[in-house]
mmCIF file of C-alpha atoms in Angstrom:
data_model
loop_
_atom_site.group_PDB
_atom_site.id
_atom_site.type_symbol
_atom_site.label_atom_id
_atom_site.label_comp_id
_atom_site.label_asym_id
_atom_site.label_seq_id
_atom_site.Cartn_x
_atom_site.Cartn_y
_atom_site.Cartn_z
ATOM 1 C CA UNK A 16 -9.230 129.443 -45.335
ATOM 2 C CA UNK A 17 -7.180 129.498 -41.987
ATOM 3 C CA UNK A 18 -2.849 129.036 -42.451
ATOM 4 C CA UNK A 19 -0.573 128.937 -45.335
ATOM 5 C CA UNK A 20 -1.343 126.196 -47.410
ATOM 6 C CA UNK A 21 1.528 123.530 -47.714
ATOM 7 C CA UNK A 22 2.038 120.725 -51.171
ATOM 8 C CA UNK A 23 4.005 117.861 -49.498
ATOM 9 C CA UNK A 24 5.673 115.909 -51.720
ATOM 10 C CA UNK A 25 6.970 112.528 -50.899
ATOM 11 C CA UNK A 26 9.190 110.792 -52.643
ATOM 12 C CA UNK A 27 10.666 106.645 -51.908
ATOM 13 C CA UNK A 28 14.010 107.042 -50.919
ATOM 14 C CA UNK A 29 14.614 103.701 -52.761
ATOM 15 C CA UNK A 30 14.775 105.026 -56.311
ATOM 16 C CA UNK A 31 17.748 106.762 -55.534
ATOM 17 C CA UNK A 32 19.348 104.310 -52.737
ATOM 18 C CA UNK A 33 18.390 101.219 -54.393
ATOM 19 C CA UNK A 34 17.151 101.458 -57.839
ATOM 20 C CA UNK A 35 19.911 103.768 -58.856
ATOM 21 C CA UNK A 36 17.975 106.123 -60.125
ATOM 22 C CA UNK A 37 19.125 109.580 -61.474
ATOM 23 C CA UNK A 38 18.369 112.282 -59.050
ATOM 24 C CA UNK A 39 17.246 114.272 -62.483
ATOM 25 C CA UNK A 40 14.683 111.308 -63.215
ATOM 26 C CA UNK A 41 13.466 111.452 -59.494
ATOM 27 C CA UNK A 42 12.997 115.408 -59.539
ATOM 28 C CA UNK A 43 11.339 114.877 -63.201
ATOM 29 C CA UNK A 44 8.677 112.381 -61.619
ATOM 30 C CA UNK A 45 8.211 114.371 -58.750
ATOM 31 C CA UNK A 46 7.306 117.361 -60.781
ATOM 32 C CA UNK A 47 5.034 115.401 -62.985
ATOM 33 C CA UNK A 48 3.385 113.848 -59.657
ATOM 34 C CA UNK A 49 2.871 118.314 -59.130
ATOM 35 C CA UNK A 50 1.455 119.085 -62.343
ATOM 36 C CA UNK A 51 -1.357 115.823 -62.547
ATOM 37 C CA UNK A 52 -2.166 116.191 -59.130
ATOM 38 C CA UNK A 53 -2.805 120.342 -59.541
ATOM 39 C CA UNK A 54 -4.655 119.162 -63.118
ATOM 40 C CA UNK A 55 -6.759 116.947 -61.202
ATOM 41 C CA UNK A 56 -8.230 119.181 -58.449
ATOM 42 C CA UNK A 57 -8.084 122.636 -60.076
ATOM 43 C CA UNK A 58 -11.556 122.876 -58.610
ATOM 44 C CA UNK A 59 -10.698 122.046 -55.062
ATOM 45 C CA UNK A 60 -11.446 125.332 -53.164
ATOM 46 C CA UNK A 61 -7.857 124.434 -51.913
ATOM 47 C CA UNK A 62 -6.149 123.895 -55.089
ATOM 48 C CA UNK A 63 -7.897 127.584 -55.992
ATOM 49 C CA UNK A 64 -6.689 128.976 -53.405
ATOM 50 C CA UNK A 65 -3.003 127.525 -53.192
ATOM 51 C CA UNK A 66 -2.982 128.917 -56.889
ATOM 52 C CA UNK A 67 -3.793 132.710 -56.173
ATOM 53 C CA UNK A 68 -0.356 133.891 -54.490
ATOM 54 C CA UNK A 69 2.302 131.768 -57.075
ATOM 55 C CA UNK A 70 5.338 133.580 -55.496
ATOM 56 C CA UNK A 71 4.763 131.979 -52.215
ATOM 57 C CA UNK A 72 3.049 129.031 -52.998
ATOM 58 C CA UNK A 73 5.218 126.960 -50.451
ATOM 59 C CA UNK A 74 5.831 122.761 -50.448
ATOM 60 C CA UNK A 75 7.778 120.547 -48.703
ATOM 61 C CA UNK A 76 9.999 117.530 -49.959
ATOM 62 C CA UNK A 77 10.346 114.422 -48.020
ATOM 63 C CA UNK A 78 11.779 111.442 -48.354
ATOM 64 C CA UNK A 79 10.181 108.310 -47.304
ATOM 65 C CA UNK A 80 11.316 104.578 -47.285
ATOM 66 C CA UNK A 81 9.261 102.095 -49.319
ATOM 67 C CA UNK A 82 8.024 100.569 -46.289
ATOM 68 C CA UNK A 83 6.731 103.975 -44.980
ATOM 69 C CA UNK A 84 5.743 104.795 -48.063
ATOM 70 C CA UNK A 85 3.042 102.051 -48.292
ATOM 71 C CA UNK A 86 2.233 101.867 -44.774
ATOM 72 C CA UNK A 87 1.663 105.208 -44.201
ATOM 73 C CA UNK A 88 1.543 107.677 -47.169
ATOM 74 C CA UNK A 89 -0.129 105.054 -49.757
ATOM 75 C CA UNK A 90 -2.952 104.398 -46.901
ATOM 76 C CA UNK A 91 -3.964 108.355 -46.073
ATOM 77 C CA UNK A 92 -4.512 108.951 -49.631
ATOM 78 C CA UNK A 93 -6.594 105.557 -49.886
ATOM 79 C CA UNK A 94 -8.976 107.378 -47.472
ATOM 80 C CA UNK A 95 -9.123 110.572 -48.650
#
């Protein structure tokens, strides 16, 4: 496989903005969101791969609005 594989991981700026949310129950749910989605495809050749080197396994955080969120992010996984 070609490049540095990269996790992105999105989260709705509302919780924190709007819902009030902790930032500790925002960084909890994000890592959870890690851990099922790396559960789920530990057979993707991908997943395999991204696994092999864990000190430089690299991600990205972004925050999205809820509006983004459902246009955009919630739609390219619906046609994955």
């Amino acid at each position: 496989m070609a490049g540095q594989l990269v996790q992105y991981i999105v989260v709705r700026a509302d919780l924190l903005k709007t819902l009030n949310w902790p930032v500790g129950s925002v960084i909890a749910q994000a890592c959870h969101a890690c851990c099922a989605v790396t559960y789920l495809y530990q057979n993707d050749p991908y997943t395999q791969e991204y696994l092999k080197d864990l000190d430089n396994m690299h991600k990205v955080v972004l925050e999205a609005s809820i509006g983004f969120f459902h246009k955009t992010v919630v739609h390219s996984l619906s046609v994955l």
